[in-house]
mmCIF file of C-alpha atoms in Angstrom:
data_model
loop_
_atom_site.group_PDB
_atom_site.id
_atom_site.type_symbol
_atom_site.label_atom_id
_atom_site.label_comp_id
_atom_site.label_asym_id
_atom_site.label_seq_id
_atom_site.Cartn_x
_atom_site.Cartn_y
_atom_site.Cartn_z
ATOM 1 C CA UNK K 1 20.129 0.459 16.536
ATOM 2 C CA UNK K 2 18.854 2.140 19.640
ATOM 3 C CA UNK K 3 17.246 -0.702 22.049
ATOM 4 C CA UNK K 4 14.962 1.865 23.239
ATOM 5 C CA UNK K 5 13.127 3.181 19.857
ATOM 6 C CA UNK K 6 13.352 -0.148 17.660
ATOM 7 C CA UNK K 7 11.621 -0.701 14.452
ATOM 8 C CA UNK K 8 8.509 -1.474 14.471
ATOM 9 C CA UNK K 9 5.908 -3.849 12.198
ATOM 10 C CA UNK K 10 2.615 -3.595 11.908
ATOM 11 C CA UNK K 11 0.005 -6.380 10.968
ATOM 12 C CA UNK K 12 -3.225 -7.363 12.240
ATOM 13 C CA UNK K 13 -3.786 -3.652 13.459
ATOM 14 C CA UNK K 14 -1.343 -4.184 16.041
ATOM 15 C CA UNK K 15 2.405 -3.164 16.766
ATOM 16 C CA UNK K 16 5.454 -5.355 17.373
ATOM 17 C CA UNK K 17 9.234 -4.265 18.065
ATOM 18 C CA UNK K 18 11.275 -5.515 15.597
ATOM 19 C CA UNK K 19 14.493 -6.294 17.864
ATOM 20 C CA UNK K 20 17.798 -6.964 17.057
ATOM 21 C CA UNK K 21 18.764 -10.803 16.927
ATOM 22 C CA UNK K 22 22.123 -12.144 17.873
ATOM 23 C CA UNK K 23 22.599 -15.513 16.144
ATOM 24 C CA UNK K 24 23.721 -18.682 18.125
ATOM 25 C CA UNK K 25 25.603 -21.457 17.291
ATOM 26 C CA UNK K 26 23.991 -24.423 19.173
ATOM 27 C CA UNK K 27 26.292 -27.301 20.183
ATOM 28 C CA UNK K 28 23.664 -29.716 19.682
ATOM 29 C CA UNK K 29 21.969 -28.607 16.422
ATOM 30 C CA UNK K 30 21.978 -31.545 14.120
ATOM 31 C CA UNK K 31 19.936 -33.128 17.144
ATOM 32 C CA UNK K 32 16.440 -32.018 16.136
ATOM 33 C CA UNK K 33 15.258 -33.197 19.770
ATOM 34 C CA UNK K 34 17.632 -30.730 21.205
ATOM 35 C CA UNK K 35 16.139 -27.169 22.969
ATOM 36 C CA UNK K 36 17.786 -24.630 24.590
ATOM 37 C CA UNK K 37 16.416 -25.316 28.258
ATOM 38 C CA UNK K 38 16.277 -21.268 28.701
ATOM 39 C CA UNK K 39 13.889 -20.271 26.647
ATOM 40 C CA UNK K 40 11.826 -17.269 26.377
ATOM 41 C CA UNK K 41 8.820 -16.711 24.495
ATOM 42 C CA UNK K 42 8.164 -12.720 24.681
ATOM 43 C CA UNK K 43 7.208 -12.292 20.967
ATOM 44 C CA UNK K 44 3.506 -11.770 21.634
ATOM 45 C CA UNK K 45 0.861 -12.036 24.285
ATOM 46 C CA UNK K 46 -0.949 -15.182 24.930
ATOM 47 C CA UNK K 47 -4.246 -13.533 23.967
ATOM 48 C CA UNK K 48 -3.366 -12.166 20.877
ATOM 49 C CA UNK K 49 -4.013 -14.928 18.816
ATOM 50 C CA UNK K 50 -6.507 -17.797 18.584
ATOM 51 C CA UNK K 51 -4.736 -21.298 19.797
ATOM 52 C CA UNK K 52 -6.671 -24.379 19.714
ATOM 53 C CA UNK K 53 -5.870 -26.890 22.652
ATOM 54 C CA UNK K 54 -5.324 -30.397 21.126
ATOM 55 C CA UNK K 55 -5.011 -33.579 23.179
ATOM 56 C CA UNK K 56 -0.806 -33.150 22.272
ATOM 57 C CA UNK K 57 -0.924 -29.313 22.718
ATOM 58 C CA UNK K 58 -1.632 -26.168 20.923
ATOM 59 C CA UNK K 59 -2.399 -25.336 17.266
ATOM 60 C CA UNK K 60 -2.444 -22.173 15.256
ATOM 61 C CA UNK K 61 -2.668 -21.786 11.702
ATOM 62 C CA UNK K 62 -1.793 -18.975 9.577
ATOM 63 C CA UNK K 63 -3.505 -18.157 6.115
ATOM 64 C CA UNK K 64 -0.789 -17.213 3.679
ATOM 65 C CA UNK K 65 -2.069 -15.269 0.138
ATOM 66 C CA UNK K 66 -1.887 -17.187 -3.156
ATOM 67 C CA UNK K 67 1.078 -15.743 -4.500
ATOM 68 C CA UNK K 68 2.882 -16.803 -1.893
ATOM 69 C CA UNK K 69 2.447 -20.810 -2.882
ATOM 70 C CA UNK K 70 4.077 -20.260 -6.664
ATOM 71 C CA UNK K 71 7.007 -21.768 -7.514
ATOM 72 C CA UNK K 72 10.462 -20.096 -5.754
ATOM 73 C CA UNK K 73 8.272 -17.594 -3.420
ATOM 74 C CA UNK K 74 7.854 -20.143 -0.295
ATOM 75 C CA UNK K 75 11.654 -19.235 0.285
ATOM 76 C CA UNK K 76 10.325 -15.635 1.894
ATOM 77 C CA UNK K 77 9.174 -18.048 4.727
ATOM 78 C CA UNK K 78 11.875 -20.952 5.154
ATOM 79 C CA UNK K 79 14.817 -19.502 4.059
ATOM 80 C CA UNK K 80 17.561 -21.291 2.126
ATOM 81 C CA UNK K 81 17.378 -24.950 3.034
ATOM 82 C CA UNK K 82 14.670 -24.526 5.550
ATOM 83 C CA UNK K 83 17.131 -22.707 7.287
ATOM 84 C CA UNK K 84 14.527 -19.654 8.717
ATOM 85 C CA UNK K 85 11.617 -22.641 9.132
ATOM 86 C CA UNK K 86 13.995 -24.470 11.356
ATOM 87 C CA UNK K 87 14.942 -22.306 13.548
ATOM 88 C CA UNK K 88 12.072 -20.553 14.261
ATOM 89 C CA UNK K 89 10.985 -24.637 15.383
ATOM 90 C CA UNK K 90 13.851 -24.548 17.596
ATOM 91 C CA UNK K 91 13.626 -21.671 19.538
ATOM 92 C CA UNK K 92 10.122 -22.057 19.949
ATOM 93 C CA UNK K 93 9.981 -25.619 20.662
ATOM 94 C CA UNK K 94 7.180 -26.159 17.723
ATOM 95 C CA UNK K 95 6.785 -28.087 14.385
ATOM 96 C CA UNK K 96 5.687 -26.301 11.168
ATOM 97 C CA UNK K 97 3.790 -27.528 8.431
ATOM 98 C CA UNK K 98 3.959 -25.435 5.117
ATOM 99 C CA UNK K 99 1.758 -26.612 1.842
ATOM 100 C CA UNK K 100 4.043 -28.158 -1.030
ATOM 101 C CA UNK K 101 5.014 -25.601 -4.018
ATOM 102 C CA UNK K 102 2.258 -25.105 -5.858
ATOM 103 C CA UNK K 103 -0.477 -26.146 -3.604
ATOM 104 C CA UNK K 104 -2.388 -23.716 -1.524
ATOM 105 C CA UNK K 105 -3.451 -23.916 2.173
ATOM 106 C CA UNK K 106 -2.675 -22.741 5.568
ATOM 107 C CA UNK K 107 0.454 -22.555 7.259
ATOM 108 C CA UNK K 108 -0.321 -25.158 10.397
ATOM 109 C CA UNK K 109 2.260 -24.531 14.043
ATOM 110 C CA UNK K 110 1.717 -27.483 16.479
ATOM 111 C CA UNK K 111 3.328 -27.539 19.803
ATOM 112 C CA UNK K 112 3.549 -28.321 23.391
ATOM 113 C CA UNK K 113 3.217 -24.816 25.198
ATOM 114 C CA UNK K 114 0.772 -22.095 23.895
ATOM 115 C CA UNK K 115 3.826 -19.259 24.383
ATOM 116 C CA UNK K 116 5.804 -21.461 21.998
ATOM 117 C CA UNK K 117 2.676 -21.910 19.420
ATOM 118 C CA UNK K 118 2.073 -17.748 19.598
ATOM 119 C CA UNK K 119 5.665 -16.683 19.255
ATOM 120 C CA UNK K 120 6.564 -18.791 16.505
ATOM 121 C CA UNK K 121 3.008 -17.532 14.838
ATOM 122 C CA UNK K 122 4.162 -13.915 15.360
ATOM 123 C CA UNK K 123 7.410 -14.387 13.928
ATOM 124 C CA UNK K 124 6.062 -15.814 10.727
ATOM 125 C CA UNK K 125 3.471 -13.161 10.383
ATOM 126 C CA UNK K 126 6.442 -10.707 10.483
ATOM 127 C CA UNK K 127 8.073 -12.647 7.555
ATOM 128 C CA UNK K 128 4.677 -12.824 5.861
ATOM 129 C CA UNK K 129 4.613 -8.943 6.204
ATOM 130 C CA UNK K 130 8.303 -8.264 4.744
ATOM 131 C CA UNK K 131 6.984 -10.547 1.564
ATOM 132 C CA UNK K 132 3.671 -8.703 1.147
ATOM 133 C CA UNK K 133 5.755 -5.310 1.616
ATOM 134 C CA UNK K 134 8.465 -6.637 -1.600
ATOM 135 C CA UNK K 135 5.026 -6.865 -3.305
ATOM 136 C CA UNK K 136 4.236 -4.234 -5.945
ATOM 137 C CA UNK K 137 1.263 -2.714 -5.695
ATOM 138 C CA UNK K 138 -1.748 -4.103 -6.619
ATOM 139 C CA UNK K 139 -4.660 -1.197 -5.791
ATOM 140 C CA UNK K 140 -5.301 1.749 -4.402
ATOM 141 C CA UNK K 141 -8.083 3.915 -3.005
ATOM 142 C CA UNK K 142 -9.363 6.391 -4.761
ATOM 143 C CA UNK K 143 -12.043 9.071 -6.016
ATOM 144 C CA UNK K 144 -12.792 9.166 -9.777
ATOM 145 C CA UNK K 145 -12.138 12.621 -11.049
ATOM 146 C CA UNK K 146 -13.182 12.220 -14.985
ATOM 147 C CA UNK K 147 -16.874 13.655 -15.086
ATOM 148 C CA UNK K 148 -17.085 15.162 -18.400
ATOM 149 C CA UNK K 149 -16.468 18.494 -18.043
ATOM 150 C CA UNK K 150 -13.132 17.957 -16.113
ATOM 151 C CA UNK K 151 -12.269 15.877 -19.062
ATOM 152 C CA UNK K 152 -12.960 18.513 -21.666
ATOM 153 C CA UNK K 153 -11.291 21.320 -19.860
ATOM 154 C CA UNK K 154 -8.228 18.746 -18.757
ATOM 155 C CA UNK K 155 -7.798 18.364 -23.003
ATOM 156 C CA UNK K 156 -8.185 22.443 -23.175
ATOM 157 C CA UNK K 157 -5.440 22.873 -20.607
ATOM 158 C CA UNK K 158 -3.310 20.339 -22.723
ATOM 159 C CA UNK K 159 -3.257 21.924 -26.095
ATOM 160 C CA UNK K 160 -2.568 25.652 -24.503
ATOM 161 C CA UNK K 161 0.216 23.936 -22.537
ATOM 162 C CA UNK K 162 1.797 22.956 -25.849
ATOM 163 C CA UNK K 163 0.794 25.773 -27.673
ATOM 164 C CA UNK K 164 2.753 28.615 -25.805
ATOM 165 C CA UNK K 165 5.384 25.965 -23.569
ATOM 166 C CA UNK K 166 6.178 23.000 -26.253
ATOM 167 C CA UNK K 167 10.002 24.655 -26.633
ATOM 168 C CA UNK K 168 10.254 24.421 -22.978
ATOM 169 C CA UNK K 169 12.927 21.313 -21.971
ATOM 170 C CA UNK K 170 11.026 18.259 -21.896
ATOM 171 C CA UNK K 171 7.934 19.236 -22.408
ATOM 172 C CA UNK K 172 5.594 17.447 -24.878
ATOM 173 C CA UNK K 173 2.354 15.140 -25.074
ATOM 174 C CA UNK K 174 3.617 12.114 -24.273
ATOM 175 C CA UNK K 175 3.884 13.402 -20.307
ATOM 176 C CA UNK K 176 0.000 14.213 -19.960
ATOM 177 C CA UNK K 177 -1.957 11.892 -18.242
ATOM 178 C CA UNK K 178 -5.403 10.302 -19.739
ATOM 179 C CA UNK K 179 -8.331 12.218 -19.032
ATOM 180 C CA UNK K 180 -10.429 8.904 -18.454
ATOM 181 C CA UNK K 181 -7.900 8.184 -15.768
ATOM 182 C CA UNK K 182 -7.730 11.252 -13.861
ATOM 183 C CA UNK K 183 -8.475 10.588 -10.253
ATOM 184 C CA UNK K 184 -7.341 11.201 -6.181
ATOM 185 C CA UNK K 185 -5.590 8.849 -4.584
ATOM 186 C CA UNK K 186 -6.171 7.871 -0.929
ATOM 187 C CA UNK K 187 -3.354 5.372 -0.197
ATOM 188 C CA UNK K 188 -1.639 2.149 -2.376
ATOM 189 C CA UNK K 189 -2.680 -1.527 -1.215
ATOM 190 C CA UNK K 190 -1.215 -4.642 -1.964
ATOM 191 C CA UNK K 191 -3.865 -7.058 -2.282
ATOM 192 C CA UNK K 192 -2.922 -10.394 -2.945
ATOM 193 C CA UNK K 193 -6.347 -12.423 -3.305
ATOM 194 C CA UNK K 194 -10.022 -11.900 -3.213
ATOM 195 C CA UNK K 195 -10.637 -12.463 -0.251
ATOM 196 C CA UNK K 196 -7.974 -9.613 0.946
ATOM 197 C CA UNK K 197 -9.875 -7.447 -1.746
ATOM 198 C CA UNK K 198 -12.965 -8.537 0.420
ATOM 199 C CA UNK K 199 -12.009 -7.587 3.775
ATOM 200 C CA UNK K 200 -11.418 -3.706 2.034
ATOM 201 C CA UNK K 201 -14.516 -3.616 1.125
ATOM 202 C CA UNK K 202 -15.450 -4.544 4.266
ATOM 203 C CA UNK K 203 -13.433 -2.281 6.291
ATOM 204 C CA UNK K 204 -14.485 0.798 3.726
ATOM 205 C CA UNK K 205 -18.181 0.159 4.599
ATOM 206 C CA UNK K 206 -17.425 0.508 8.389
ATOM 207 C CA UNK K 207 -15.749 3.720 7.785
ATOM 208 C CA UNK K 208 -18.752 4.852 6.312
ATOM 209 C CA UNK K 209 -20.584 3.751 9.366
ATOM 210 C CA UNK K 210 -18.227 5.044 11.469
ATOM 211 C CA UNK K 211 -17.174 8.130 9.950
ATOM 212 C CA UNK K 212 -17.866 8.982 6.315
ATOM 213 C CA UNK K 213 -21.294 9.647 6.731
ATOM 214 C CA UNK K 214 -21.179 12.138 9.327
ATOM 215 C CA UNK K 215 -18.651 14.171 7.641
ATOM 216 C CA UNK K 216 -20.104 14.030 4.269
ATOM 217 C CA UNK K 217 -23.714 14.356 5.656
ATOM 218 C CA UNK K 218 -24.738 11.324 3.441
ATOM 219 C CA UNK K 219 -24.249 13.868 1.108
ATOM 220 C CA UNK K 220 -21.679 13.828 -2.405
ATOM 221 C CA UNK K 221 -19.163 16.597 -1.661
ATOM 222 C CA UNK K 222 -19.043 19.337 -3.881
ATOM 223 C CA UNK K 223 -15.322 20.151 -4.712
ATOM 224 C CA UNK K 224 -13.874 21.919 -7.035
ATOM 225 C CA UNK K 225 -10.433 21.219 -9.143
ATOM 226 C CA UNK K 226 -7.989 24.185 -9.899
ATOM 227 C CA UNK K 227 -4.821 25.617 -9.825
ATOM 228 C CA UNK K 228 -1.791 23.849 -10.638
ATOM 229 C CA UNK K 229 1.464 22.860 -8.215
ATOM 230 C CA UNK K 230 4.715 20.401 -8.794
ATOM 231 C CA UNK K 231 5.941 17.796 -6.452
ATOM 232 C CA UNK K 232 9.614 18.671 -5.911
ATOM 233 C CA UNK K 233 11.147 21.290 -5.191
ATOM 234 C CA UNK K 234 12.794 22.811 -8.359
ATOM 235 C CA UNK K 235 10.512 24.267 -10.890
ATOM 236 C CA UNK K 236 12.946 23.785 -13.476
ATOM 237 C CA UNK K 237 13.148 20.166 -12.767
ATOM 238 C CA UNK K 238 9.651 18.568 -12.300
ATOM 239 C CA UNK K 239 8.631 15.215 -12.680
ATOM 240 C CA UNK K 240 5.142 15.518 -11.281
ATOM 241 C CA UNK K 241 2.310 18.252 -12.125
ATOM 242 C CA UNK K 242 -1.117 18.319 -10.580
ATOM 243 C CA UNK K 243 -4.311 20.154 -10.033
ATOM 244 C CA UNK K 244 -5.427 21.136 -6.650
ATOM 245 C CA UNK K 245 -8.571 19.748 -4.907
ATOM 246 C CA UNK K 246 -10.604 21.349 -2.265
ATOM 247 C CA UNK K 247 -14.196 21.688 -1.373
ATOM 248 C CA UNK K 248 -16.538 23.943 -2.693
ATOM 249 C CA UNK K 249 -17.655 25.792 0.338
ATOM 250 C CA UNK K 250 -14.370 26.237 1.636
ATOM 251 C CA UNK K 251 -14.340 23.579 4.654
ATOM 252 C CA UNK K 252 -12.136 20.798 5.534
ATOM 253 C CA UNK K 253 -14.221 17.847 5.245
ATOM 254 C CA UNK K 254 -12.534 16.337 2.204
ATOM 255 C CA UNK K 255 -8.945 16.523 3.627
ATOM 256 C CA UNK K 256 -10.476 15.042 7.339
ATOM 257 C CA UNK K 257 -12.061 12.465 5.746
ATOM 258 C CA UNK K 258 -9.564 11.151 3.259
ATOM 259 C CA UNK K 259 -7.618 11.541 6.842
ATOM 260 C CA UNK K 260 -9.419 9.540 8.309
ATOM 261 C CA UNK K 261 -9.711 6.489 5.925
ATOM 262 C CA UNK K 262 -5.810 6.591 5.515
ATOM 263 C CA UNK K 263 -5.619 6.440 9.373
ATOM 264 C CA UNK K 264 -7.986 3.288 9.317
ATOM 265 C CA UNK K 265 -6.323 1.649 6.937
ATOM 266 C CA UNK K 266 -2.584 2.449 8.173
ATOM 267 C CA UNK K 267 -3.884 1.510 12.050
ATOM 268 C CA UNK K 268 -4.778 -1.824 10.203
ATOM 269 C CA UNK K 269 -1.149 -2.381 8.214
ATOM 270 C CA UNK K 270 -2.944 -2.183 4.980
ATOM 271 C CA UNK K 271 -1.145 1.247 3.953
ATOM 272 C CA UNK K 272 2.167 1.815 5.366
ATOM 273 C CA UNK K 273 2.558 4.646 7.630
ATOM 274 C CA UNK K 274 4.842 7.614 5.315
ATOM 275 C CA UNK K 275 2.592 10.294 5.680
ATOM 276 C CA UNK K 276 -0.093 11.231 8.785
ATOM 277 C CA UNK K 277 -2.100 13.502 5.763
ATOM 278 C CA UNK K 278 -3.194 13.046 2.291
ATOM 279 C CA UNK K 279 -2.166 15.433 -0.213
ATOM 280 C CA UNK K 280 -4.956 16.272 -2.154
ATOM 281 C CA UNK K 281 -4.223 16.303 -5.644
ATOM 282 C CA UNK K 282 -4.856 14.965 -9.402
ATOM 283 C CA UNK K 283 -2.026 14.184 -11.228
ATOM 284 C CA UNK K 284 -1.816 16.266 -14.613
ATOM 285 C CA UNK K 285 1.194 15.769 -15.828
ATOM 286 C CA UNK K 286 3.694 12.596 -14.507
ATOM 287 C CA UNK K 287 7.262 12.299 -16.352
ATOM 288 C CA UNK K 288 6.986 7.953 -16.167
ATOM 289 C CA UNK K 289 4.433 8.177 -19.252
ATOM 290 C CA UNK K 290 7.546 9.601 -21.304
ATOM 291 C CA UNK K 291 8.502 6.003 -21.918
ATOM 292 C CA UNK K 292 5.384 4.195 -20.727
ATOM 293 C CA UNK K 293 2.003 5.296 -21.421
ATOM 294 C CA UNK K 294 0.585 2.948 -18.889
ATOM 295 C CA UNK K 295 3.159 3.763 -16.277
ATOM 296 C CA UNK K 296 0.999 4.724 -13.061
ATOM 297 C CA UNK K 297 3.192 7.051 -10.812
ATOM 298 C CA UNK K 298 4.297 4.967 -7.534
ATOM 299 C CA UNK K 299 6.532 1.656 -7.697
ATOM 300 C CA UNK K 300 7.549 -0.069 -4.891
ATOM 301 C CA UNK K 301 9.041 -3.058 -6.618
ATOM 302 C CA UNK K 302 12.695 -4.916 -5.118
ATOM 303 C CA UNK K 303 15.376 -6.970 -6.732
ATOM 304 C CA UNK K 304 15.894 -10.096 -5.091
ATOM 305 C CA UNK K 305 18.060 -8.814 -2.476
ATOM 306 C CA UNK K 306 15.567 -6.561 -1.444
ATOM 307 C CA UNK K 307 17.301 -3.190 -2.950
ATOM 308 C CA UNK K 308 14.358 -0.684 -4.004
ATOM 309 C CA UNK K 309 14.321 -0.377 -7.862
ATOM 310 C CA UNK K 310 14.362 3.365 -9.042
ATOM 311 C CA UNK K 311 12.340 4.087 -12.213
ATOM 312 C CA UNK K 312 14.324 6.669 -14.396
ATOM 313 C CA UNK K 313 12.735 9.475 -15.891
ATOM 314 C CA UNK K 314 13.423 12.568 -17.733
ATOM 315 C CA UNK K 315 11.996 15.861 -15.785
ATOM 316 C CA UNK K 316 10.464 19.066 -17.833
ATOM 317 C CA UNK K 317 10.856 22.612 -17.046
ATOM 318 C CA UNK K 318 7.641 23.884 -15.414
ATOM 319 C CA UNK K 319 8.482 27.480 -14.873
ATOM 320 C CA UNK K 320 6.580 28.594 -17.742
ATOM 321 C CA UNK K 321 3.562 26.408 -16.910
ATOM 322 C CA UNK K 322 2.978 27.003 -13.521
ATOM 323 C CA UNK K 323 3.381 30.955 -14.438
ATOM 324 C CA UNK K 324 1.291 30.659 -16.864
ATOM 325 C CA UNK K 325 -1.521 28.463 -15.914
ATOM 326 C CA UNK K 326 -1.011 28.710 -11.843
ATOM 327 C CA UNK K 327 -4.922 29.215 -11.612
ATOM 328 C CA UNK K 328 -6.203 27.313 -14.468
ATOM 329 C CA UNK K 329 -9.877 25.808 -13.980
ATOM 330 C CA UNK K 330 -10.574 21.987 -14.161
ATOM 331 C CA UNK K 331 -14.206 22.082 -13.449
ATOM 332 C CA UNK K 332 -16.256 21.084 -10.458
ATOM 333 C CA UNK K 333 -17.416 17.641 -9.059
ATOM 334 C CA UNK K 334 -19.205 15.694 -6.989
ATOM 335 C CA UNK K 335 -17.804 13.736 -4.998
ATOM 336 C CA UNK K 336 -19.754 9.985 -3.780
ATOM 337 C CA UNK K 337 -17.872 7.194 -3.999
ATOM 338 C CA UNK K 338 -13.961 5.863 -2.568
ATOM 339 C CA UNK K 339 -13.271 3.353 -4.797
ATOM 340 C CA UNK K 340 -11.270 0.315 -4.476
ATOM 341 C CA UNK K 341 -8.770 0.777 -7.868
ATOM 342 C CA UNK K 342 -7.019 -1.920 -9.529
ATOM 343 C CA UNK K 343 -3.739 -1.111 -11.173
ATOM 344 C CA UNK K 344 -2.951 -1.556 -14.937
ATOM 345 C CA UNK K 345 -6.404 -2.375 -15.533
ATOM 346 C CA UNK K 346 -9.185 -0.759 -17.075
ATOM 347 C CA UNK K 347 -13.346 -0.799 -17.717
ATOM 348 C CA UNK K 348 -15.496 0.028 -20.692
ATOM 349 C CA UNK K 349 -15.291 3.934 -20.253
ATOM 350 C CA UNK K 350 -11.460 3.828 -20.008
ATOM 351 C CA UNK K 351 -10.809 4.294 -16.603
ATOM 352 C CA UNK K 352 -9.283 1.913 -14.064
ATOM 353 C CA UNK K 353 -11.682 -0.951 -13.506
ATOM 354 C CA UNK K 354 -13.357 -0.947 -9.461
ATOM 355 C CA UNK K 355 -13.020 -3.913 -7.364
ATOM 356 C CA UNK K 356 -15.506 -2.421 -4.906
ATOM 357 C CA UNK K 357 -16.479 1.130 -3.461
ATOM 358 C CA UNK K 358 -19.111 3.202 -0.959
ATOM 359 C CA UNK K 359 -21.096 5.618 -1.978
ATOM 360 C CA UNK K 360 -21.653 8.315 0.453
ATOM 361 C CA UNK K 361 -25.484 8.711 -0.552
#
């Protein structure tokens, strides 16, 4: 690893090098008095953090999401045996108190210097953040694109597509997404408790005070949906088909705002940080639904060992759609509302059920 462009983690809206660690055999470490005299804390800035002064030190406590406290899942944060919880006390001269399995709390760090309190808080927040990023997601941001005459013209552009391209490889009606679910996605969250689902809502309405409503005038935007494009790069082999979004009048103001809120929330460590832009698009036509007609697009789910899990699909040949129906109309919308989306759930019109949202007017 180069020394002078490590990885970096983000949490808390702020940025922390990730560096290398050499491990150390101590002479002295069944003697749980015993500190290396040396010491450095240089994890994180005094300030950075709010430590409590106590008549025997410093305190900081960490809030830790549900999840976290079922049975098997503490071992994220103290590592076989208490292994990872130990040493973490040792280097930073603390103690750390962790809630039993099964019952909830705050993780509580006690010690004699406030460097020693902050470090070890940092490190566990870094271990919190490698759990939360093993999570799958939970929600996503979004704009609802199923007004009723999208719907209707979605189900026209269904049947033509198997009328004239149902002999084409891997193409049939199990791969078309649900009208009632047709919508643009802003970014995937991992949301682990109401109260996390809280502080989005939260940070959505300051966007809108911030941001939103100047570019949309406190105004819905008027866009329009059509034309179709694939994801990959081989028409012959696609997995993913979608419709095209832009704004009626030709500006940018969708694309720089849906820029902006993905900046917010990736300056924040909500989203992580693969793309700077959001590609504007509705998913039409998504290969996962072959086998799963609930299957929504994006995993991000890990064996134990932490090796990403691949979802297998079957791809169609899309020459003959996207020749055929390259400019096909969806219908126009309007715009008013980022929505807070939970996964694998839905409401009483069929679409996925809202854990919150702003409306731009």
């Amino acid at each position: 690893m180069d020394v002078l462009r490590p990885q970096l983690v983000t949490f808390d809206g702020r940025n922390y090098r990730k560096n290398p660690v050499q491990e150390k055999q101590y002479q002295h470490e069944e003697d749980e008095d015993f500190y290396p005299d040396s010491m450095e804390y240089s994890d994180e800035p005094c300030g950075a953090y709010e430590v409590a002064q106590t008549p025997h030190g410093f305190r900081a406590t960490v809030s830790a999401p549900s999840l976290l406290y079922k049975a098997g899942e503490m071992r994220h944060i103290v590592g076989k045996r208490g292994d990872t919880k130990k040493k973490i006390e040792v280097e930073t001269k603390t103690s750390i108190t962790i809630p039993k399995p099964g019952h909830e709390g705050e993780i509580v760090i006690t010690g004699p210097h406030r460097n020693g309190v902050v470090s070890a808080r940092t490190r566990i927040d870094v271990l919190l953040d490698t759990f939360r990023r093993r999570q799958p997601f939970t929600h996503f941001l979004s704009f609802f694109l199923n007004e009723a005459e999208v719907q209707e013209r979605f189900l026209t552009f269904q049947e033509e597509v198997l009328k004239t391209c149902s002999k084409d490889r891997g193409v049939d009606s199990t791969i078309f997404q649900n009208p009632k679910k047709l919508h643009l996605t802003i970014g995937m969250l991992v949301l682990l408790s109401e109260q996390e689902i809280q502080q989005t809502c939260e940070i959505l309405q300051r966007c809108k005070e911030e941001f939103i409503n100047d570019i949309s005038g406190g105004k819905p935007l008027e866009v329009e949906m059509a034309g179709i494009e694939y994801m990959n790069d081989d028409p012959a082999m696609v997995d993913v088909l979608y419709a095209k979004v832009h704004m009626k009048d030709g500006s940018n103001r969708l694309q720089e705002l849906v820029d902006r809120v993905l900046e917010r929330f990736q300056s924040l460590g909500l989203i992580v940080k693969e793309w700077t832009s959001v590609k504007l698009h509705a998913t039409v036509m998504n290969t996962l639904l072959r086998k799963d007609p609930n299957a929504e697009g994006r995993y991000n789910l890990y064996t134990a060992d932490g090796k990403y899990i691949f979802k297998e699909r079957e791809s169609f040949d899309g020459r003959n759609i996207l020749k055929t129906f390259e400019n096909f109309y969806f219908g126009s919308l309007r715009l008013n509302s980022i929505h807070i989306s939970q996964r694998f759930t839905v409401d009483s019109f069929g679409n996925y059920a809202s854990c919150g949202h702003v409306d731009f007017s």
